[in-house]
mmCIF file with all atom_site columns, C-alpha atoms in Angstrom:
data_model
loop_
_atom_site.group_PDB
_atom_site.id
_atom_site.type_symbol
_atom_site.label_atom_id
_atom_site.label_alt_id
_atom_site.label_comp_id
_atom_site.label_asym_id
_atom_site.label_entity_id
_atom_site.label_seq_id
_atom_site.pdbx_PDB_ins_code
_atom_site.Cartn_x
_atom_site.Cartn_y
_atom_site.Cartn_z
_atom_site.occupancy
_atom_site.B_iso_or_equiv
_atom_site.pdbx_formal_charge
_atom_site.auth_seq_id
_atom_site.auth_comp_id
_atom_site.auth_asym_id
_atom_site.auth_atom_id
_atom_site.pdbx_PDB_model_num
ATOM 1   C CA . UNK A 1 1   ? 130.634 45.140  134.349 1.00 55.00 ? 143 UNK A CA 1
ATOM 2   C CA . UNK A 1 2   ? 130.579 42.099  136.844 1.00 57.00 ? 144 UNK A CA 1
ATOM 3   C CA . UNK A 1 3   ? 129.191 41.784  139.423 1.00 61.00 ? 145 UNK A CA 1
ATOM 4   C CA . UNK A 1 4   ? 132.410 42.249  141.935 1.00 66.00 ? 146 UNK A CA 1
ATOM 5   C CA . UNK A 1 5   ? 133.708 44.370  140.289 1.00 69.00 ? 147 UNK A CA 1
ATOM 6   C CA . UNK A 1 6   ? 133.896 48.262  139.441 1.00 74.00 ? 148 UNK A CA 1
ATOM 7   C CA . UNK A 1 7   ? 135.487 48.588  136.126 1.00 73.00 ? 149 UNK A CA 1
ATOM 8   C CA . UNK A 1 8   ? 133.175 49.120  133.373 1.00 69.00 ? 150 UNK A CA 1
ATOM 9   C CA . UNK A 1 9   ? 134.558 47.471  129.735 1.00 71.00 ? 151 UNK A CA 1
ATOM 10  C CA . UNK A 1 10  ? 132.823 50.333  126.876 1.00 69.00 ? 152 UNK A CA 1
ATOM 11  C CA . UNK A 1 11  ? 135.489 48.748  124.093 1.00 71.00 ? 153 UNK A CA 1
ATOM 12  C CA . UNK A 1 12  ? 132.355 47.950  122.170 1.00 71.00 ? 154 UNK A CA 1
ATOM 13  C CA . UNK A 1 13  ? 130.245 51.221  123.334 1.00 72.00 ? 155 UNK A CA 1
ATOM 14  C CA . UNK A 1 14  ? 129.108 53.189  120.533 1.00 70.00 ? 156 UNK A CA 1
ATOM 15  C CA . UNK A 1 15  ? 127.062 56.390  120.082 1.00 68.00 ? 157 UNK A CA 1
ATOM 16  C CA . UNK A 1 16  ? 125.732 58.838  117.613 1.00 63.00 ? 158 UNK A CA 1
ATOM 17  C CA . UNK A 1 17  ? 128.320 61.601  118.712 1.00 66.00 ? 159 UNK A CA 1
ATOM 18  C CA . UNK A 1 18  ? 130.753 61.936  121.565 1.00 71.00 ? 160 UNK A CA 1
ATOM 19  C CA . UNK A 1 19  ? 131.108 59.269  124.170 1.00 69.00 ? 161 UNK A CA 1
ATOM 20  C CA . UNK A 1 20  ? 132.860 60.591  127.529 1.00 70.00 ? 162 UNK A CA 1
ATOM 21  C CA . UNK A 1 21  ? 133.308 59.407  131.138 1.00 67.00 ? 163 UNK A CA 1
ATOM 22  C CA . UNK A 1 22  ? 132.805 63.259  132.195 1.00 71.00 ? 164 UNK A CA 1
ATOM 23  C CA . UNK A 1 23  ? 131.452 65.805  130.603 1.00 75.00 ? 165 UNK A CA 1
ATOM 24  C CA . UNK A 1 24  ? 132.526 67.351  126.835 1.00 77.00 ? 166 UNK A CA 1
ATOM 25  C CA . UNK A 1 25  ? 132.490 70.897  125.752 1.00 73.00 ? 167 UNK A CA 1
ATOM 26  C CA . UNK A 1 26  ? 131.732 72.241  122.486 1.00 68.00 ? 168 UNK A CA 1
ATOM 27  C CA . UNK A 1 27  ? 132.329 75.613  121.484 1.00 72.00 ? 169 UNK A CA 1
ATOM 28  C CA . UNK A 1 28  ? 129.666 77.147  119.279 1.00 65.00 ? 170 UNK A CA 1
ATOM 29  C CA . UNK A 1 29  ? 130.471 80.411  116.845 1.00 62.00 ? 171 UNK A CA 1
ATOM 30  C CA . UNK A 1 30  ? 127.356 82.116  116.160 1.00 58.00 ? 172 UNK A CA 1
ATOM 31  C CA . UNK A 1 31  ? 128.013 84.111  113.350 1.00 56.00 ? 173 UNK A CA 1
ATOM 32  C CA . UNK A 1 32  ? 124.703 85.325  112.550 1.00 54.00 ? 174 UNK A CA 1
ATOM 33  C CA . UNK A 1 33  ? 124.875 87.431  115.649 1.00 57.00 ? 175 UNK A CA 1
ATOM 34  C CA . UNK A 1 34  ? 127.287 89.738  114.251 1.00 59.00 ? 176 UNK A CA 1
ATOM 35  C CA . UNK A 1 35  ? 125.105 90.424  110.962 1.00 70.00 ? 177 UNK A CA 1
ATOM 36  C CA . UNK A 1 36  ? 124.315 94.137  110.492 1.00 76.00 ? 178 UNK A CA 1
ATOM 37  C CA . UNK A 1 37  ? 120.662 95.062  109.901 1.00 89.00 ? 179 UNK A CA 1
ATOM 38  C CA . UNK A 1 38  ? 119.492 96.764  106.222 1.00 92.00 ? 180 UNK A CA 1
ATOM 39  C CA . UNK A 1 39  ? 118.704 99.612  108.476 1.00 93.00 ? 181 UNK A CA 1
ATOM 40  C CA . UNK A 1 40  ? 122.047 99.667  109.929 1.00 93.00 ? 182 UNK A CA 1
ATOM 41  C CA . UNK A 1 41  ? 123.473 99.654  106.720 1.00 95.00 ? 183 UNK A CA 1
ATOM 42  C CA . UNK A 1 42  ? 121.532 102.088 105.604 1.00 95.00 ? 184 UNK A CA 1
ATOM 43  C CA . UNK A 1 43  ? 121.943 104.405 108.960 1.00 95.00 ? 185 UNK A CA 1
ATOM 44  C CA . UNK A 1 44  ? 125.987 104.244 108.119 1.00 95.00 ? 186 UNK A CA 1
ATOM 45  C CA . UNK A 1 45  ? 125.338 105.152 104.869 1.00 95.00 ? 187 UNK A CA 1
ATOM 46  C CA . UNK A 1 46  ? 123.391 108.212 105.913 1.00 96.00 ? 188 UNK A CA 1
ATOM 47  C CA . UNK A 1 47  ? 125.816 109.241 108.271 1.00 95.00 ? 189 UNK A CA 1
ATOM 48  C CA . UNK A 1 48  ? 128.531 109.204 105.603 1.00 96.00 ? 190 UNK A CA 1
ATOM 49  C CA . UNK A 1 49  ? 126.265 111.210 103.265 1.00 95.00 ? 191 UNK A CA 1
ATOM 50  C CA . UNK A 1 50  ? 125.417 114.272 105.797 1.00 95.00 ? 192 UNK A CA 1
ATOM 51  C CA . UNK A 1 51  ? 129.098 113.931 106.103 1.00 95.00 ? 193 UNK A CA 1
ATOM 52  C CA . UNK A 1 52  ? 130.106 114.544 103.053 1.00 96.00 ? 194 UNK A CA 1
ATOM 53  C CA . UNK A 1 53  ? 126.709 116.717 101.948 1.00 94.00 ? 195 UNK A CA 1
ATOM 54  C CA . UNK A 1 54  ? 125.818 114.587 99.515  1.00 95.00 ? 196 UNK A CA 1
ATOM 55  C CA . UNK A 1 55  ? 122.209 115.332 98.674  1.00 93.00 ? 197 UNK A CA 1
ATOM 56  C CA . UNK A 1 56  ? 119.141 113.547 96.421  1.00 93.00 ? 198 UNK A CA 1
ATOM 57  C CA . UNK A 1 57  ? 118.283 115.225 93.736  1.00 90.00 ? 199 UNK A CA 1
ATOM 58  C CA . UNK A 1 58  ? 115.032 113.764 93.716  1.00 92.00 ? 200 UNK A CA 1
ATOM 59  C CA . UNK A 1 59  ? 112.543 111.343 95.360  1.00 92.00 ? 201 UNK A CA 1
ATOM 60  C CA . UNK A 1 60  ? 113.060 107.777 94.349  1.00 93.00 ? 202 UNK A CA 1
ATOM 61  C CA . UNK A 1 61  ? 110.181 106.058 92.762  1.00 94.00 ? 203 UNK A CA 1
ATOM 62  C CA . UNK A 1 62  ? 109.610 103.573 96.018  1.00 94.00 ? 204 UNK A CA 1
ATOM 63  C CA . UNK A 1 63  ? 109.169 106.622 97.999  1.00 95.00 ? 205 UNK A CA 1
ATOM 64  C CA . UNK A 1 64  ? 106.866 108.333 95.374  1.00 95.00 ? 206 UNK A CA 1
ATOM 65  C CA . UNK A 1 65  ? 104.822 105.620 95.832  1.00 96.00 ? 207 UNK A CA 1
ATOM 66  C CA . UNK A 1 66  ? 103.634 106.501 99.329  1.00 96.00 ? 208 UNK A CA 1
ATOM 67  C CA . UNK A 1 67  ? 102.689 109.846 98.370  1.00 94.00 ? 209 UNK A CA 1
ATOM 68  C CA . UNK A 1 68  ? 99.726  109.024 96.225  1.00 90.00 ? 210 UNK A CA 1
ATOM 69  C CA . UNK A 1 69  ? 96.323  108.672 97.996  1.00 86.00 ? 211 UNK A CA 1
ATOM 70  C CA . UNK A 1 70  ? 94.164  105.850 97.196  1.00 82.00 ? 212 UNK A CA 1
ATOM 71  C CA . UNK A 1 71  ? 91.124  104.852 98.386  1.00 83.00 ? 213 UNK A CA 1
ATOM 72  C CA . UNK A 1 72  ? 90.067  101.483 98.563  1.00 82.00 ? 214 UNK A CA 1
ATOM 73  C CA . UNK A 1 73  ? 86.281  102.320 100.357 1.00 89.00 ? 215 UNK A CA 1
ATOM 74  C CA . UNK A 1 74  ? 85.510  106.232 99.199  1.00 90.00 ? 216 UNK A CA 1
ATOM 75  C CA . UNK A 1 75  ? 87.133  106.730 103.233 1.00 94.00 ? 217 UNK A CA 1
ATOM 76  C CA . UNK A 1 76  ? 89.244  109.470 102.190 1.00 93.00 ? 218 UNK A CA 1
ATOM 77  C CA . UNK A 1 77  ? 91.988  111.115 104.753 1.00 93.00 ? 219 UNK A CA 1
ATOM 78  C CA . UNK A 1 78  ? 92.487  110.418 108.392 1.00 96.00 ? 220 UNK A CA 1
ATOM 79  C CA . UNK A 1 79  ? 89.697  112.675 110.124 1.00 96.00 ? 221 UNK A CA 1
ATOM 80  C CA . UNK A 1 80  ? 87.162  110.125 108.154 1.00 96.00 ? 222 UNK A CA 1
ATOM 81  C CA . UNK A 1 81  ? 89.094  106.657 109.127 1.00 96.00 ? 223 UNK A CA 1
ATOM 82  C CA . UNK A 1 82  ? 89.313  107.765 112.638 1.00 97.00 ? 224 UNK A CA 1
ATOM 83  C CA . UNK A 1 83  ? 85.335  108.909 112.775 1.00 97.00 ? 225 UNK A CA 1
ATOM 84  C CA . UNK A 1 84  ? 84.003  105.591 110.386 1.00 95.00 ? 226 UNK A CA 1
ATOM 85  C CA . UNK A 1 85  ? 86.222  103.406 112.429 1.00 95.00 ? 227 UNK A CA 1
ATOM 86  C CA . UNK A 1 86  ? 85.079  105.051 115.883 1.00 94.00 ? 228 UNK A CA 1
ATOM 87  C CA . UNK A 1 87  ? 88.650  106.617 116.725 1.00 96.00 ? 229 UNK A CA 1
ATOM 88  C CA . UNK A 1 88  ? 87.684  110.352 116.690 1.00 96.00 ? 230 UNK A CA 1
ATOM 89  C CA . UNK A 1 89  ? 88.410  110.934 120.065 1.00 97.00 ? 231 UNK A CA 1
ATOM 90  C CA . UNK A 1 90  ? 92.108  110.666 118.884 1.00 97.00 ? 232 UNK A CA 1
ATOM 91  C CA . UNK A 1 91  ? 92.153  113.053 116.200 1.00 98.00 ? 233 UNK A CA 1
ATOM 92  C CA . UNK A 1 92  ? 93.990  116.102 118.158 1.00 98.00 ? 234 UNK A CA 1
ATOM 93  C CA . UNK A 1 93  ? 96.679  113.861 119.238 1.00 98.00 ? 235 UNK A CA 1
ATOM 94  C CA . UNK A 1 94  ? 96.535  111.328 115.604 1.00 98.00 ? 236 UNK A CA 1
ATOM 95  C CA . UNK A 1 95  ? 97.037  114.864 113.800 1.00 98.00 ? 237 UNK A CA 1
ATOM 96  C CA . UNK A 1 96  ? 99.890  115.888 116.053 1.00 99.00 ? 238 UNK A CA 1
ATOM 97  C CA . UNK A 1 97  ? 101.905 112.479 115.737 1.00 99.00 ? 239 UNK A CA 1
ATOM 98  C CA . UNK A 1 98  ? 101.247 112.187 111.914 1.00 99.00 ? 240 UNK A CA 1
ATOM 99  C CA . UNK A 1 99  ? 102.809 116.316 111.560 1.00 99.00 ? 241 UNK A CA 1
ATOM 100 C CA . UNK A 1 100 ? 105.945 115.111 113.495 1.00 98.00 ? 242 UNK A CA 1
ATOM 101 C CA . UNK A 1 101 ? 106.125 111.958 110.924 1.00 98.00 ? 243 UNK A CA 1
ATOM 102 C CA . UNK A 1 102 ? 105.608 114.944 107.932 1.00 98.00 ? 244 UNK A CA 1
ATOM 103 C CA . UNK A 1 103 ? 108.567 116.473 109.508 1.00 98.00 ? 245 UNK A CA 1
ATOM 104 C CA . UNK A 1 104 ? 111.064 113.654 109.339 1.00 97.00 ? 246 UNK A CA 1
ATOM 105 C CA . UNK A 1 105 ? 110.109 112.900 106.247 1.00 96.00 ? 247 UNK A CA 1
ATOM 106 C CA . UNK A 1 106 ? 110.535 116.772 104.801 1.00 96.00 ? 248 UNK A CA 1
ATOM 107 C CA . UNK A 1 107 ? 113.843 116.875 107.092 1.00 95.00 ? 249 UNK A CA 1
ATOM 108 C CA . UNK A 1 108 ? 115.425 113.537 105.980 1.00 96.00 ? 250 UNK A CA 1
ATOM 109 C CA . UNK A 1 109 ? 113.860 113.279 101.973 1.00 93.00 ? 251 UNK A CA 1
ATOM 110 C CA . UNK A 1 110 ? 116.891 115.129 100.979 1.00 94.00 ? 252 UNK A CA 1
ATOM 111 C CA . UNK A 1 111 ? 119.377 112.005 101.639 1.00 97.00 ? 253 UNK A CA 1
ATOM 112 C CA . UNK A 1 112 ? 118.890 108.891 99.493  1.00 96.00 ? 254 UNK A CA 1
ATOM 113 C CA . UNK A 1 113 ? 119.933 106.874 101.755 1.00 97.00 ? 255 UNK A CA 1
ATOM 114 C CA . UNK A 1 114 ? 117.183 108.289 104.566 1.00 96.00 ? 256 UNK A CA 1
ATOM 115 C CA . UNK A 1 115 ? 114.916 108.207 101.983 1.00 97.00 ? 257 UNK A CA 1
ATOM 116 C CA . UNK A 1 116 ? 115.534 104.103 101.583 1.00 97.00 ? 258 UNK A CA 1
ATOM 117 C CA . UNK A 1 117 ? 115.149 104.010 105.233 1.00 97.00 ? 259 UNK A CA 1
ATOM 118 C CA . UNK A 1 118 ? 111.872 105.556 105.303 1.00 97.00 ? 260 UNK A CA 1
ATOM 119 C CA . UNK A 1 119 ? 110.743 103.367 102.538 1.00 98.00 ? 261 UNK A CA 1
ATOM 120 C CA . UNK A 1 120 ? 111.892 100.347 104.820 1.00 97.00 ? 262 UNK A CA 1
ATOM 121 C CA . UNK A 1 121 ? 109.707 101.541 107.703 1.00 98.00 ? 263 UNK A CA 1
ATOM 122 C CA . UNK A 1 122 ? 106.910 102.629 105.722 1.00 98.00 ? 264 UNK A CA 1
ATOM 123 C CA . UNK A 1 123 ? 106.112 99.476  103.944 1.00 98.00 ? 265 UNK A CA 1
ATOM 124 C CA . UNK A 1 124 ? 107.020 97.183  107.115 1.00 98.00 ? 266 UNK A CA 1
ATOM 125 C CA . UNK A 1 125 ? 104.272 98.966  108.777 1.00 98.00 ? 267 UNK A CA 1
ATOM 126 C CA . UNK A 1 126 ? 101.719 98.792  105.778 1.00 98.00 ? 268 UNK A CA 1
ATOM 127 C CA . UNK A 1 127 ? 102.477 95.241  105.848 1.00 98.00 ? 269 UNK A CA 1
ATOM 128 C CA . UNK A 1 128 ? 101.867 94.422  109.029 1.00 98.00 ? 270 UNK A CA 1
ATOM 129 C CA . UNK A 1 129 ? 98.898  96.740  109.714 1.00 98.00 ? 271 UNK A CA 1
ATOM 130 C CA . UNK A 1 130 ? 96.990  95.143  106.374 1.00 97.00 ? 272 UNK A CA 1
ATOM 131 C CA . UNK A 1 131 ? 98.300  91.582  106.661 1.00 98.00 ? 273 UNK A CA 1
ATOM 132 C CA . UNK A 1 132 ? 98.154  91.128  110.525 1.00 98.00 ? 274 UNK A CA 1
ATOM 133 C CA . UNK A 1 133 ? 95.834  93.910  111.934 1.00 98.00 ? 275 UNK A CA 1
ATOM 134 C CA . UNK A 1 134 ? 93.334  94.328  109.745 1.00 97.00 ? 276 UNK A CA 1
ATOM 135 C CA . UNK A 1 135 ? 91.940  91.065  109.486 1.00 98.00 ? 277 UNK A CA 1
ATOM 136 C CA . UNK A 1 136 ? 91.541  91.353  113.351 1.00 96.00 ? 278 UNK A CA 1
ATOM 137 C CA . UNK A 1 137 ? 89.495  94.599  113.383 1.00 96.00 ? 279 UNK A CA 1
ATOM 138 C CA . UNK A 1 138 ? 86.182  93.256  113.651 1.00 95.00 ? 280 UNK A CA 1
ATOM 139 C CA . UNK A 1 139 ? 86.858  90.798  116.236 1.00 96.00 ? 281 UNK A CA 1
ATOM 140 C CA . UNK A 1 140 ? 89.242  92.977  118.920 1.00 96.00 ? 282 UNK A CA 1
ATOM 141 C CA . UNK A 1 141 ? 88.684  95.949  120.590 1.00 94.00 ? 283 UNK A CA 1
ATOM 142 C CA . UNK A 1 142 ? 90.667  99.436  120.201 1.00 95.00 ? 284 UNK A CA 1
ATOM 143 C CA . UNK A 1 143 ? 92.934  98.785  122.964 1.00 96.00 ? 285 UNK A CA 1
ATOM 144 C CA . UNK A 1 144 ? 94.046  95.310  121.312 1.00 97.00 ? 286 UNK A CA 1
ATOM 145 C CA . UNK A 1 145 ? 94.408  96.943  117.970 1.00 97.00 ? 287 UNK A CA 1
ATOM 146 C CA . UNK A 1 146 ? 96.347  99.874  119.821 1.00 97.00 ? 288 UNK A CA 1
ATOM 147 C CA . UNK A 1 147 ? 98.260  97.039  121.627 1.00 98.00 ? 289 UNK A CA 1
ATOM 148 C CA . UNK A 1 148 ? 99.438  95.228  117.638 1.00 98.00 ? 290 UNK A CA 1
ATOM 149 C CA . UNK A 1 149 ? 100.006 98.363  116.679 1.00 98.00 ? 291 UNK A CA 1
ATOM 150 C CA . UNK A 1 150 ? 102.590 98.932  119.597 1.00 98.00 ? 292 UNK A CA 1
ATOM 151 C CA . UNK A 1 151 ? 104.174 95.784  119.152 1.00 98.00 ? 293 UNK A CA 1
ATOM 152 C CA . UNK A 1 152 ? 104.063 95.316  115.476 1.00 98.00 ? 294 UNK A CA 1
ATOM 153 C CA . UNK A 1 153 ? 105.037 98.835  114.531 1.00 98.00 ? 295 UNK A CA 1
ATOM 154 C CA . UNK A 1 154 ? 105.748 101.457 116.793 1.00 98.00 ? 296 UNK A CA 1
ATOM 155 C CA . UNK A 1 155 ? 108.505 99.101  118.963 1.00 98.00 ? 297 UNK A CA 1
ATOM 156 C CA . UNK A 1 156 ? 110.365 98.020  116.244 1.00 97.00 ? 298 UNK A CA 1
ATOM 157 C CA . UNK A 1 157 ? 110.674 101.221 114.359 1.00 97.00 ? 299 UNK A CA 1
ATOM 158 C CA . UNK A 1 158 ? 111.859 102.841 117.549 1.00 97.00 ? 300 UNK A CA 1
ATOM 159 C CA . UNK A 1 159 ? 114.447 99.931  118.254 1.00 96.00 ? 301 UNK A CA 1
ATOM 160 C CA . UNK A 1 160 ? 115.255 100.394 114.613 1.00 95.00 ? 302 UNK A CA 1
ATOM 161 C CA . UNK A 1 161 ? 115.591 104.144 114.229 1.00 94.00 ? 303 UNK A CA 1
ATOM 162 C CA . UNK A 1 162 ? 115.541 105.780 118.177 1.00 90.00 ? 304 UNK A CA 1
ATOM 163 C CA . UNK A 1 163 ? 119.444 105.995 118.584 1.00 90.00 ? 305 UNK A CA 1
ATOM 164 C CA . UNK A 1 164 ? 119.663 107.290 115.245 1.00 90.00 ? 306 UNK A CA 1
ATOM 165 C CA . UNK A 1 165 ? 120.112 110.715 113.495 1.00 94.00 ? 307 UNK A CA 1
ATOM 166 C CA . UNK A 1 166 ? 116.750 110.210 112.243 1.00 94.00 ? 308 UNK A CA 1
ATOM 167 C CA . UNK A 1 167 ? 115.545 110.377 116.530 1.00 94.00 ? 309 UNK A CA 1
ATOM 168 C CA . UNK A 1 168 ? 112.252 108.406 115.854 1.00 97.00 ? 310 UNK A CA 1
ATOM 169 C CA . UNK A 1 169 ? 110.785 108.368 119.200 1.00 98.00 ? 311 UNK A CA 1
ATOM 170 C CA . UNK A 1 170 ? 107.103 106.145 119.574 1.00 98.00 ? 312 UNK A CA 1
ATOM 171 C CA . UNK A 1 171 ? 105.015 109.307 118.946 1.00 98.00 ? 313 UNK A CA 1
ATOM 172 C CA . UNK A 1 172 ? 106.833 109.870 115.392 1.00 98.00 ? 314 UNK A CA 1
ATOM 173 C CA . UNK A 1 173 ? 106.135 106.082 114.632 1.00 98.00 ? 315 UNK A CA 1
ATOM 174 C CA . UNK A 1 174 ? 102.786 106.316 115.671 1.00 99.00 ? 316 UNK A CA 1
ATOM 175 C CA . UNK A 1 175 ? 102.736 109.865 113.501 1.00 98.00 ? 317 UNK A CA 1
ATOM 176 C CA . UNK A 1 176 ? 104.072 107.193 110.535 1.00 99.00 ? 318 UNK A CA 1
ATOM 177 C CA . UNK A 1 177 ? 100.675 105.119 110.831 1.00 98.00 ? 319 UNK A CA 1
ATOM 178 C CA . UNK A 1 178 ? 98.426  107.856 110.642 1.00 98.00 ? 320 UNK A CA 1
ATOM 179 C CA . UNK A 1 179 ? 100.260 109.679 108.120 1.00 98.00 ? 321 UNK A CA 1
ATOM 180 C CA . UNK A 1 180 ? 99.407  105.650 106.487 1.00 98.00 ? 322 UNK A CA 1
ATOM 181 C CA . UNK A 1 181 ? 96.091  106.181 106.708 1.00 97.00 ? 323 UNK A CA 1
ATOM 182 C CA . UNK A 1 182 ? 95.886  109.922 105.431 1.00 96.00 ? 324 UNK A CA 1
ATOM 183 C CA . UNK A 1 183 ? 97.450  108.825 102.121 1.00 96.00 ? 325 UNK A CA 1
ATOM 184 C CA . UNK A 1 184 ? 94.984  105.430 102.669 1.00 94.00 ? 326 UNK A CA 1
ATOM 185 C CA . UNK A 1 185 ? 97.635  102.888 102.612 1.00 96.00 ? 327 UNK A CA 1
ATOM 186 C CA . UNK A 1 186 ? 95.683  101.670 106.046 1.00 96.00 ? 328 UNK A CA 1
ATOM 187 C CA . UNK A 1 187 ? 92.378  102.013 107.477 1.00 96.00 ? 329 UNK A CA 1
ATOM 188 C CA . UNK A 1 188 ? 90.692  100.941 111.014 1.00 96.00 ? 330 UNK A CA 1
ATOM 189 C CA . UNK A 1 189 ? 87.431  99.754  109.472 1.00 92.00 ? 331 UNK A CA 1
ATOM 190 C CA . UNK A 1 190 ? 86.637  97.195  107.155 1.00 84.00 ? 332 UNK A CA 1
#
């Protein structure tokens, strides 16, 4: 440009993308957003075998898994983690939740594909509880452990599972981490 005048010579501009007097537009397809979750999957599966009555025969071997106690400490059942670990004030309400979790899992064992799904939700929440929780027990306080519990767990299994057949609501996937702790896949104490 000179200094009279107000035409601007950009014949030997160049950039690393688009040059433009005025603005450019790009149009972006984000295909990811239109993925379908494993649960989804699975929840369209399950609908297609109540449909057509198609019924397990048995309990696959992921499931199985779940329903053998173990106990890493001699803390057996979840009376015993909620009184070691200082929770006993919640056992009317812990014993309550973890029944409703006992039935879904009677009502919806009978579907593989509900069975899968419960095997999902089951070992998302042993993972986080025992990879993200439980180191923090020692250093937060119930409500904050209550709190990552909420967040970690009970939220997503809800967003997950609510609008389903399955009706998870946050009491049943609060049931789900005591009925965890009966069988001792997780614990409140150290």
């Amino acid at each position: 440009m000179t200094a009279n005048s107000t035409t601007v010579d950009q014949s030997g501009a160049s950039a690393g993308r688009d040059m433009a007097a005025r603005d450019i537009n790009h149009t972006y397809k984000n295909i990811a957003a239109n993925r379908v979750s494993a649960i989804e999957k699975l929840l369209q599966k399950l609908e297609l075998e109540i449909e057509r009555n198609q019924v397990a025969r048995d309990t696959i071997d992921r499931l199985k898994r779940f329903y053998s106690q173990r106990s890493h400490d001699g803390v057996r059942g979840l009376r015993a983690k909620l009184s070691v670990s200082g929770r006993e004030d919640s056992y009317s309400d812990a014993i309550e939740m973890k029944e409703m979790f006992v039935k879904l899992l009677e009502r919806w064992s009978h579907y593989y594909s509900a069975q899968q799904i419960i095997v999902y939700l089951l070992a998302r929440a042993e993972r986080q509880f025992n990879d993200i929780i439980l180191p923090q027990i020692s250093t937060c306080g119930v409500v904050e452990i209550n709190k990552f519990m909420n967040e970690l767990i009970v939220i997503p299994t809800v967003e997950d599972c609510g609008a389903s057949v399955l009706e998870v609501d946050h009491n049943t996937a609060m049931g789900m981490i005591y009925w965890l702790a009966e069988q001792c896949f997780v614990r409140w104490h150290k």
